[in-house]
Amino acid sequence: DAGITQSPRHKVTETGTPVTLRCHQTENHRYMYWYRQDPGHGLRLIHYSYGVKDTDKGEVSDGYSVSRSKTEDFLLTLESATSSQTSVYFCAISEREDTQYFGPGTRLTVL
Amino acid sequence: DQQVKQNSPSLSVQEGRISILNCDYTNSMFDYFLWYKKYPAEGPTFLISISSIKDKNEDGRFTVFLNKSAKHLSLHIVPSQPGDSAVYFCAASAKGNTPLVFGKGTRLSVIA
């Protein structure tokens, strides 16, 4: 299994509060991604990174920001959480075009 | 507009028989196609991939077929086992390690 951890694994928060999710890898992979999974939508890309301090937006980036100051860490921040951001969030890493490995996920509930 | 489509939300197969999961795509720039399996409360697990220069890739019980002219790929699982019951996602990416685009998934139930 690829060395990917996500923290926290579960979080309940209130509307309007800031939330930061962390993805940590031990594989030294260059590319890192944040997805959200919602019923009826599959997995949708939020943001991704192609190197330290190099990030780009995905399909559903509104309301989210990211930072990558070290190869091993990729942070996803919800500046002011809304109920529509209740979801399961997955981090993924890759080094090659034909494989991408996922973390265990973070279940976020915004009340 | 969905670039990767899995038109069957669910599929039931008897244990020991073949499971065939289908996926269609619209973007002719896609170069790599991947299949993932997902159990509840876990992250997706990479199963098998194929590049656009091939039409078949096999790994144990799993075989992926690619028909570029039809923009269609399929995952065959033979023989199907109860532990294969999961949601299967098809994904695609263009050259240059571009992010994956996922289908909505197909829930496979293998009945003993």
Coordinates of N, CA and C in Angstrom, one line a residue:
Chain A
D1 N 0.8 -1.2 0.0 CA 0.0 0.0 0.0 C 0.9 1.3 0.0
A2 N 0.5 2.2 -0.8 CA 1.2 3.5 -0.8 C 1.1 4.2 0.5
G3 N 2.2 4.9 0.9 CA 2.2 5.5 2.2 C 1.5 6.8 2.2
I4 N 0.2 6.8 2.3 CA -0.6 8.1 2.3 C -1.5 8.1 3.6
T5 N -1.4 9.1 4.4 CA -2.3 9.3 5.5 C -3.0 10.6 5.4
Q6 N -4.2 10.6 5.9 CA -5.1 11.8 5.9 C -5.5 12.1 7.4
S7 N -5.5 13.4 7.7 CA -6.0 13.7 9.1 C -6.8 15.0 9.0
P8 N -7.8 15.1 9.8 CA -8.4 14.0 10.6 C -9.1 13.0 9.7
R9 N -9.5 11.9 10.2 CA -10.3 11.0 9.5 C -11.8 11.3 9.5
H10 N -12.2 11.9 10.6 CA -13.6 12.4 10.7 C -13.6 13.7 11.4
K11 N -14.5 14.6 10.9 CA -14.6 15.9 11.5 C -16.0 16.4 11.4
V12 N -16.6 17.0 12.4 CA -17.8 17.7 12.4 C -17.6 19.1 12.8
T13 N -18.1 20.0 12.0 CA -17.8 21.4 12.3 C -19.1 22.2 12.0
E14 N -19.0 23.5 12.3 CA -20.2 24.4 12.1 C -20.0 25.3 10.9
T15 N -21.1 25.6 10.3 CA -21.1 26.6 9.1 C -20.3 27.8 9.5
G16 N -19.4 28.3 8.6 CA -18.7 29.5 8.8 C -17.3 29.3 9.5
T17 N -17.0 28.2 10.0 CA -15.7 28.0 10.6 C -14.7 27.5 9.6
P18 N -13.4 27.9 9.8 CA -12.4 27.4 8.9 C -12.0 25.9 9.2
V19 N -11.7 25.2 8.2 CA -11.3 23.8 8.4 C -10.1 23.5 7.5
T20 N -9.1 22.8 8.1 CA -7.9 22.3 7.3 C -7.8 20.8 7.3
L21 N -7.7 20.2 6.2 CA -7.5 18.8 6.1 C -6.0 18.6 5.6
R22 N -5.4 17.5 6.2 CA -4.0 17.3 5.8 C -3.8 16.0 5.1
C23 N -3.0 16.0 4.1 CA -2.6 14.8 3.4 C -1.1 14.6 3.5
H24 N -0.6 13.5 4.0 CA 0.8 13.3 4.2 C 1.3 12.0 3.4
Q25 N 2.3 12.1 2.7 CA 2.8 10.9 1.9 C 4.3 10.7 2.3
T26 N 4.6 9.4 2.2 CA 6.0 9.0 2.4 C 6.7 8.4 1.2
E27 N 6.0 8.6 0.0 CA 6.5 8.0 -1.2 C 7.3 8.9 -2.1
N28 N 7.4 10.2 -1.7 CA 8.2 11.2 -2.4 C 7.6 11.4 -3.9
H29 N 6.3 11.2 -4.0 CA 5.7 11.4 -5.3 C 5.5 12.9 -5.6
R30 N 5.7 13.3 -6.9 CA 5.6 14.7 -7.2 C 4.2 15.2 -7.2
Y31 N 3.3 14.4 -7.7 CA 1.9 14.9 -7.9 C 1.0 14.6 -6.7
M32 N 0.2 15.5 -6.2 CA -0.7 15.3 -5.2 C -2.1 15.9 -5.6
Y33 N -3.2 15.3 -5.1 CA -4.5 15.7 -5.5 C -5.5 15.7 -4.4
W34 N -6.5 16.5 -4.4 CA -7.6 16.5 -3.5 C -8.9 16.3 -4.3
Y35 N -9.7 15.3 -3.9 CA -11.0 15.0 -4.5 C -12.0 15.0 -3.5
R36 N -13.3 15.2 -3.9 CA -14.4 14.9 -3.0 C -15.3 13.9 -3.7
Q37 N -15.9 13.1 -2.8 CA -16.8 12.1 -3.3 C -18.2 12.3 -2.8
D38 N -19.2 12.5 -3.6 CA -20.6 12.7 -3.2 C -21.5 11.7 -4.0
P39 N -22.6 11.3 -3.4 CA -23.5 10.4 -4.1 C -24.0 11.0 -5.4
G40 N -23.9 10.1 -6.4 CA -24.4 10.6 -7.8 C -23.3 11.4 -8.5
H41 N -22.2 11.6 -7.9 CA -21.2 12.5 -8.6 C -19.8 11.8 -8.8
G42 N -19.6 10.6 -8.2 CA -18.3 10.0 -8.3 C -17.3 10.8 -7.6
L43 N -16.1 10.8 -8.1 CA -15.0 11.6 -7.6 C -14.7 12.8 -8.4
R44 N -14.7 14.0 -7.7 CA -14.4 15.2 -8.5 C -13.2 15.9 -7.9
L45 N -12.4 16.4 -8.8 CA -11.1 17.0 -8.5 C -11.3 18.4 -7.9
I46 N -10.7 18.7 -6.8 CA -10.8 20.1 -6.2 C -9.6 20.9 -6.5
H47 N -8.4 20.4 -6.2 CA -7.2 21.1 -6.5 C -6.1 20.0 -6.7
Y48 N -5.0 20.4 -7.3 CA -3.9 19.4 -7.4 C -2.6 20.2 -7.4
S49 N -1.5 19.4 -7.1 CA -0.2 20.0 -7.0 C 0.8 19.2 -7.9
Y50 N 1.6 19.9 -8.6 CA 2.6 19.2 -9.5 C 4.0 19.5 -9.0
G51 N 4.1 20.0 -7.8 CA 5.4 20.2 -7.1 C 5.3 21.2 -6.0
V52 N 6.3 21.3 -5.2 CA 6.3 22.2 -4.0 C 5.9 23.6 -4.5
K53 N 4.9 24.2 -3.9 CA 4.4 25.5 -4.2 C 3.7 25.7 -5.6
D54 N 3.6 24.6 -6.3 CA 3.0 24.6 -7.6 C 1.6 23.9 -7.5
T55 N 0.5 24.7 -7.6 CA -0.8 24.1 -7.5 C -1.7 24.7 -8.6
D56 N -2.8 24.0 -8.8 CA -3.8 24.4 -9.8 C -5.2 24.0 -9.4
K57 N -6.2 24.6 -10.0 CA -7.5 24.4 -9.7 C -8.1 23.2 -10.4
G58 N -9.0 22.5 -9.8 CA -9.8 21.4 -10.4 C -11.2 21.9 -10.8
E59 N -12.0 20.9 -10.9 CA -13.4 21.1 -11.4 C -14.3 21.8 -10.4
V60 N -14.0 21.5 -9.1 CA -14.9 22.1 -8.0 C -14.1 22.8 -7.0
S61 N -13.3 23.8 -7.4 CA -12.4 24.5 -6.5 C -13.0 25.7 -5.7
D62 N -14.2 26.1 -6.1 CA -14.7 27.3 -5.3 C -14.9 27.0 -3.9
G63 N -14.4 27.9 -3.0 CA -14.6 27.7 -1.6 C -13.4 26.9 -0.9
Y64 N -12.5 26.5 -1.7 CA -11.3 25.7 -1.2 C -10.0 26.4 -1.6
S65 N -9.0 26.3 -0.8 CA -7.7 26.6 -1.1 C -6.7 25.5 -0.7
V66 N -5.5 25.5 -1.3 CA -4.5 24.5 -0.9 C -3.2 25.1 -0.7
S67 N -2.3 24.3 -0.1 CA -0.9 24.8 0.0 C 0.0 23.5 0.1
R68 N 1.1 23.7 -0.5 CA 2.1 22.6 -0.5 C 3.5 23.2 -0.3
S69 N 4.0 23.2 1.0 CA 5.2 23.8 1.3 C 6.3 22.8 1.3
K70 N 6.0 21.5 1.4 CA 6.9 20.4 1.4 C 6.4 19.3 0.5
T71 N 7.3 18.5 -0.1 CA 6.9 17.4 -1.0 C 5.8 16.5 -0.3
E72 N 6.0 16.2 1.0 CA 5.2 15.2 1.6 C 3.8 15.7 2.1
D73 N 3.6 17.0 2.2 CA 2.3 17.5 2.7 C 1.5 18.3 1.8
F74 N 0.2 18.1 1.7 CA -0.7 18.8 0.9 C -1.9 19.2 1.7
L75 N -2.1 20.4 2.0 CA -3.2 20.9 2.8 C -4.4 21.4 2.0
L76 N -5.6 21.1 2.5 CA -6.8 21.6 1.9 C -7.5 22.4 2.9
T77 N -7.8 23.7 2.6 CA -8.5 24.5 3.6 C -9.8 25.0 3.0
L78 N -10.8 24.9 3.9 CA -12.1 25.5 3.7 C -12.1 26.7 4.5
E79 N -12.1 27.9 3.9 CA -11.9 29.1 4.6 C -13.1 29.4 5.5
S80 N -14.3 29.1 5.0 CA -15.6 29.3 5.8 C -16.5 28.2 5.3
A81 N -16.5 27.1 6.1 CA -17.2 25.9 5.7 C -18.7 26.2 5.5
T82 N -19.3 25.5 4.5 CA -20.7 25.6 4.2 C -21.3 24.1 4.2
S83 N -22.6 24.0 4.3 CA -23.2 22.7 4.4 C -23.0 21.9 3.1
S84 N -22.8 22.6 2.0 CA -22.6 22.0 0.7 C -21.2 21.3 0.6
Q85 N -20.4 21.6 1.6 CA -19.0 21.0 1.6 C -19.0 19.8 2.5
T86 N -20.1 19.4 3.0 CA -20.2 18.1 3.6 C -20.0 17.0 2.6
S87 N -18.9 16.2 2.8 CA -18.5 15.2 1.8 C -17.5 14.3 2.4
V88 N -17.0 13.4 1.6 CA -15.8 12.6 1.9 C -14.7 13.1 1.0
Y89 N -13.6 13.4 1.6 CA -12.5 14.0 0.9 C -11.3 13.0 0.8
F90 N -10.8 12.8 -0.4 CA -9.7 11.9 -0.7 C -8.5 12.6 -1.2
C91 N -7.4 12.3 -0.7 CA -6.1 12.7 -1.2 C -5.6 11.6 -2.1
A92 N -4.8 12.0 -3.1 CA -4.2 11.0 -4.0 C -2.8 11.5 -4.4
I93 N -1.9 10.5 -4.7 CA -0.6 10.8 -5.1 C -0.2 10.1 -6.4
S94 N 0.7 10.6 -7.2 CA 1.1 9.9 -8.4 C 2.5 10.3 -8.8
E95 N 3.2 9.5 -9.5 CA 4.5 9.8 -10.1 C 4.5 9.5 -11.5
R96 N 3.6 8.5 -11.9 CA 3.5 8.1 -13.3 C 2.1 8.3 -13.8
E97 N 1.9 8.4 -15.1 CA 0.6 8.7 -15.7 C -0.4 7.6 -15.6
D98 N 0.1 6.4 -15.4 CA -0.8 5.2 -15.4 C -1.2 4.7 -14.1
T99 N -0.8 5.4 -13.0 CA -1.2 5.0 -11.7 C -1.4 6.2 -10.8
Q100 N -2.4 6.1 -9.9 CA -2.6 7.1 -8.9 C -3.1 6.4 -7.6
Y101 N -2.6 6.8 -6.5 CA -2.9 6.0 -5.2 C -3.6 7.0 -4.3
F102 N -4.7 6.4 -3.7 CA -5.5 7.2 -2.8 C -5.3 6.9 -1.3
G103 N -5.6 8.0 -0.5 CA -5.5 7.8 0.9 C -6.9 7.3 1.4
P104 N -7.0 7.1 2.7 CA -8.2 6.5 3.3 C -9.4 7.4 3.4
G105 N -9.2 8.7 3.2 CA -10.4 9.6 3.2 C -10.6 10.3 4.5
T106 N -11.3 11.4 4.4 CA -11.7 12.2 5.6 C -13.2 12.5 5.4
R107 N -14.0 12.1 6.4 CA -15.4 12.4 6.3 C -15.7 13.7 7.1
L108 N -16.1 14.7 6.3 CA -16.4 16.0 6.9 C -17.9 16.3 6.9
T109 N -18.4 16.7 8.0 CA -19.8 17.1 8.2 C -19.8 18.5 8.6
V110 N -20.6 19.4 7.9 CA -20.7 20.8 8.2 C -22.2 21.0 8.6
L111 N -22.4 21.4 9.9 CA -23.7 21.5 10.4 C -24.2 23.0 10.2
Chain B
D1 N -20.4 18.8 -18.9 CA -20.6 17.6 -19.8 C -19.6 16.5 -19.3
Q2 N -20.2 15.4 -19.1 CA -19.4 14.3 -18.6 C -18.5 13.7 -19.6
Q3 N -17.2 13.7 -19.3 CA -16.2 13.2 -20.3 C -16.0 11.7 -20.1
V4 N -16.3 11.1 -18.9 CA -16.2 9.7 -18.7 C -17.6 9.3 -18.1
K5 N -18.2 8.3 -18.8 CA -19.5 7.8 -18.4 C -19.5 6.4 -18.1
Q6 N -20.1 6.0 -16.9 CA -20.4 4.7 -16.6 C -22.0 4.6 -16.5
N7 N -22.6 4.0 -17.5 CA -24.0 4.2 -17.7 C -24.8 3.2 -16.8
S8 N -24.1 2.2 -16.3 CA -24.8 1.2 -15.4 C -24.5 1.6 -14.0
P9 N -25.5 2.0 -13.2 CA -25.2 2.3 -11.8 C -24.9 1.1 -11.0
S10 N -25.5 0.0 -11.4 CA -25.3 -1.3 -10.6 C -25.4 -2.5 -11.5
L11 N -24.8 -3.6 -11.0 CA -24.7 -4.8 -11.7 C -24.7 -6.0 -10.7
S12 N -25.5 -7.0 -11.0 CA -25.4 -8.2 -10.1 C -25.0 -9.4 -10.9
V13 N -24.1 -10.2 -10.4 CA -23.5 -11.3 -11.1 C -23.4 -12.5 -10.1
Q14 N -23.6 -13.7 -10.6 CA -23.4 -14.8 -9.7 C -21.9 -15.2 -9.5
E15 N -21.6 -15.7 -8.4 CA -20.3 -16.1 -8.1 C -19.8 -17.1 -9.1
G16 N -18.5 -16.9 -9.6 CA -18.0 -17.8 -10.6 C -18.2 -17.4 -12.0
R17 N -19.2 -16.5 -12.2 CA -19.4 -16.0 -13.6 C -18.6 -14.8 -13.9
I18 N -18.7 -14.3 -15.2 CA -17.9 -13.2 -15.6 C -18.7 -11.9 -15.2
S19 N -18.0 -10.9 -14.7 CA -18.5 -9.6 -14.5 C -17.9 -8.7 -15.6
I20 N -18.8 -7.9 -16.3 CA -18.3 -7.0 -17.3 C -18.8 -5.6 -16.9
L21 N -17.9 -4.7 -16.7 CA -18.2 -3.3 -16.3 C -17.8 -2.4 -17.5
N22 N -18.6 -1.5 -17.9 CA -18.4 -0.7 -19.1 C -18.2 0.7 -18.8
C23 N -17.5 1.4 -19.7 CA -17.1 2.8 -19.5 C -17.0 3.4 -20.9
D24 N -17.6 4.6 -21.1 CA -17.4 5.3 -22.4 C -16.8 6.7 -22.1
Y25 N -16.1 7.2 -23.1 CA -15.5 8.5 -22.9 C -15.7 9.4 -24.1
T26 N -15.5 10.7 -24.0 CA -15.8 11.5 -25.1 C -14.5 12.3 -25.6
N27 N -13.5 12.4 -24.7 CA -12.3 13.2 -25.0 C -11.3 12.4 -25.7
S28 N -11.0 12.7 -27.0 CA -10.1 11.9 -27.8 C -8.6 12.1 -27.3
M29 N -8.4 13.1 -26.4 CA -7.1 13.4 -25.9 C -6.7 12.4 -24.8
F30 N -7.6 11.7 -24.3 CA -7.3 10.8 -23.2 C -6.3 9.7 -23.7
D31 N -5.3 9.5 -22.8 CA -4.2 8.6 -23.2 C -4.1 7.4 -22.3
Y32 N -4.6 7.5 -21.1 CA -4.5 6.5 -20.0 C -5.8 6.3 -19.4
F33 N -6.1 5.0 -19.2 CA -7.4 4.7 -18.6 C -7.2 3.7 -17.4
L34 N -7.8 4.0 -16.3 CA -7.6 3.3 -15.1 C -8.9 2.8 -14.5
W35 N -8.9 1.7 -13.8 CA -10.0 1.2 -13.0 C -9.6 1.1 -11.6
Y36 N -10.6 1.5 -10.7 CA -10.4 1.5 -9.3 C -11.6 0.7 -8.7
K37 N -11.3 0.1 -7.6 CA -12.4 -0.6 -6.8 C -12.5 0.2 -5.4
K38 N -13.7 0.4 -5.0 CA -13.9 1.1 -3.7 C -14.9 0.3 -2.8
Y39 N -14.4 0.0 -1.6 CA -15.2 -0.5 -0.5 C -15.7 0.7 0.3
P40 N -16.8 0.5 1.0 CA -17.4 1.6 1.9 C -16.3 1.9 2.9
A41 N -16.2 3.2 3.2 CA -15.4 3.8 4.3 C -13.9 3.5 4.0
E42 N -13.5 3.3 2.7 CA -12.1 3.1 2.4 C -11.8 4.0 1.2
G43 N -10.5 4.3 0.9 CA -10.2 5.0 -0.3 C -10.2 4.1 -1.5
P44 N -10.3 4.6 -2.7 CA -10.3 3.8 -3.9 C -9.0 3.1 -4.0
T45 N -9.0 1.8 -4.5 CA -7.9 1.0 -4.7 C -7.6 0.8 -6.2
F46 N -6.4 1.1 -6.6 CA -6.1 0.9 -8.0 C -6.1 -0.5 -8.4
L47 N -6.8 -0.8 -9.6 CA -6.9 -2.2 -10.0 C -6.0 -2.5 -11.2
I48 N -6.2 -1.8 -12.3 CA -5.5 -2.0 -13.5 C -5.6 -0.8 -14.4
S49 N -4.7 -0.7 -15.3 CA -4.7 0.5 -16.3 C -4.4 0.0 -17.7
I50 N -4.6 0.9 -18.6 CA -4.3 0.6 -20.0 C -3.9 1.9 -20.7
S51 N -2.9 1.9 -21.5 CA -2.6 3.1 -22.3 C -3.3 2.9 -23.7
S52 N -3.4 4.1 -24.4 CA -4.1 4.1 -25.6 C -3.4 3.4 -26.7
I53 N -2.2 3.0 -26.5 CA -1.5 2.2 -27.6 C -1.8 0.7 -27.5
K54 N -2.5 0.3 -26.5 CA -2.8 -1.1 -26.3 C -4.3 -1.3 -26.5
D55 N -4.8 -2.5 -26.7 CA -6.2 -2.7 -26.7 C -6.6 -3.7 -25.7
K56 N -5.6 -4.3 -24.9 CA -5.9 -5.2 -23.9 C -4.8 -5.2 -22.9
N57 N -5.2 -5.3 -21.6 CA -4.2 -5.5 -20.5 C -4.8 -6.5 -19.5
E58 N -4.0 -7.4 -19.1 CA -4.5 -8.5 -18.2 C -3.7 -8.5 -16.9
D59 N -4.4 -8.7 -15.8 CA -3.7 -8.9 -14.5 C -4.5 -9.9 -13.7
G60 N -4.1 -11.1 -13.7 CA -4.8 -12.1 -13.0 C -6.3 -12.3 -13.4
R61 N -7.2 -12.1 -12.5 CA -8.6 -12.3 -12.9 C -9.2 -11.0 -13.6
F62 N -8.4 -10.0 -13.7 CA -8.9 -8.7 -14.3 C -8.3 -8.4 -15.6
T63 N -9.2 -8.1 -16.6 CA -8.7 -7.8 -17.9 C -9.4 -6.5 -18.4
V64 N -8.7 -5.5 -18.9 CA -9.3 -4.3 -19.4 C -9.1 -4.3 -20.9
F65 N -10.2 -4.0 -21.6 CA -10.2 -3.9 -23.1 C -10.5 -2.5 -23.5
L66 N -9.8 -2.0 -24.5 CA -10.0 -0.7 -25.0 C -10.3 -0.7 -26.4
N67 N -11.4 0.0 -26.8 CA -11.8 0.2 -28.2 C -11.8 1.7 -28.5
K68 N -10.6 2.1 -29.0 CA -10.5 3.6 -29.2 C -11.4 4.1 -30.2
S69 N -11.7 3.4 -31.3 CA -12.6 3.9 -32.3 C -14.0 4.2 -31.7
A70 N -14.4 3.3 -30.8 CA -15.8 3.5 -30.2 C -15.7 4.3 -28.9
K71 N -14.5 4.7 -28.5 CA -14.3 5.4 -27.2 C -14.9 4.6 -26.1
H72 N -14.6 3.4 -26.0 CA -15.2 2.5 -25.0 C -14.2 1.6 -24.4
L73 N -14.3 1.4 -23.1 CA -13.5 0.4 -22.4 C -14.3 -0.4 -21.5
S74 N -13.8 -1.6 -21.2 CA -14.6 -2.5 -20.3 C -13.6 -3.2 -19.4
L75 N -14.1 -3.6 -18.2 CA -13.3 -4.4 -17.3 C -14.0 -5.7 -17.1
H76 N -13.2 -6.8 -17.3 CA -13.8 -8.1 -17.2 C -13.2 -8.7 -15.9
I77 N -14.0 -9.3 -15.1 CA -13.5 -10.0 -13.9 C -14.0 -11.5 -14.0
V78 N -13.0 -12.4 -14.1 CA -13.3 -13.8 -14.3 C -12.4 -14.7 -13.4
P79 N -12.9 -15.5 -12.5 CA -14.3 -15.7 -12.2 C -14.6 -14.6 -11.1
S80 N -15.8 -14.2 -11.0 CA -16.2 -13.2 -10.0 C -16.3 -13.9 -8.6
Q81 N -15.9 -13.2 -7.6 CA -16.0 -13.7 -6.2 C -16.8 -12.7 -5.4
P82 N -17.3 -13.2 -4.3 CA -18.1 -12.3 -3.4 C -17.3 -11.1 -2.9
G83 N -16.0 -11.3 -2.7 CA -15.1 -10.2 -2.3 C -14.9 -9.1 -3.3
D84 N -15.4 -9.4 -4.6 CA -15.3 -8.4 -5.6 C -16.5 -7.4 -5.5
S85 N -17.4 -7.6 -4.6 CA -18.6 -6.7 -4.5 C -18.0 -5.4 -3.9
A86 N -18.2 -4.3 -4.7 CA -17.7 -3.0 -4.4 C -18.2 -2.0 -5.5
V87 N -17.9 -0.8 -5.4 CA -18.1 0.2 -6.4 C -16.9 0.3 -7.3
Y88 N -17.0 0.2 -8.6 CA -15.9 0.3 -9.5 C -16.0 1.6 -10.3
F89 N -14.8 2.3 -10.3 CA -14.7 3.6 -11.0 C -13.8 3.5 -12.2
C90 N -14.2 4.0 -13.3 CA -13.4 4.2 -14.5 C -12.8 5.6 -14.4
A91 N -11.6 5.8 -14.9 CA -11.0 7.1 -14.9 C -10.1 7.2 -16.1
A92 N -9.9 8.4 -16.5 CA -9.0 8.7 -17.7 C -8.2 9.9 -17.5
S93 N -7.1 10.0 -18.2 CA -6.2 11.2 -18.2 C -5.5 11.3 -19.5
A94 N -5.2 12.6 -19.8 CA -4.4 12.9 -21.0 C -2.9 12.8 -20.7
K95 N -2.1 12.9 -21.7 CA -0.6 12.8 -21.5 C -0.2 14.0 -20.6
G96 N 1.0 13.7 -20.0 CA 1.6 14.8 -19.2 C 1.1 14.8 -17.7
N97 N 0.7 13.6 -17.2 CA 0.2 13.5 -15.8 C -0.9 14.5 -15.5
T98 N -1.8 14.7 -16.4 CA -2.9 15.5 -16.1 C -3.8 14.8 -15.1
P99 N -4.6 15.5 -14.4 CA -5.5 14.9 -13.4 C -6.5 13.9 -14.0
L100 N -6.8 12.9 -13.2 CA -7.8 11.9 -13.7 C -9.2 12.5 -13.7
V101 N -10.0 12.1 -14.7 CA -11.4 12.4 -14.8 C -12.1 11.1 -14.5
F102 N -13.0 11.1 -13.5 CA -13.7 9.8 -13.1 C -15.1 9.7 -13.6
G103 N -15.5 8.5 -13.9 CA -17.0 8.2 -14.0 C -17.6 8.2 -12.7
K104 N -19.0 8.0 -12.7 CA -19.7 8.1 -11.4 C -19.7 6.7 -10.7
G105 N -19.2 5.7 -11.3 CA -19.1 4.4 -10.7 C -20.2 3.5 -11.0
T106 N -19.9 2.2 -10.9 CA -20.9 1.1 -11.0 C -20.7 0.2 -9.7
R107 N -21.9 -0.1 -9.1 CA -21.8 -0.9 -7.9 C -22.0 -2.4 -8.4
L108 N -21.0 -3.2 -8.1 CA -21.1 -4.6 -8.5 C -21.4 -5.4 -7.2
S109 N -22.4 -6.3 -7.4 CA -22.8 -7.2 -6.3 C -22.5 -8.6 -6.9
V110 N -21.7 -9.4 -6.2 CA -21.4 -10.8 -6.6 C -22.2 -11.7 -5.6
I111 N -23.1 -12.4 -6.1 CA -24.0 -13.2 -5.3 C -23.5 -14.7 -5.2
A112 N -23.4 -15.1 -4.0 CA -22.9 -16.5 -3.8 C -24.0 -17.5 -4.1

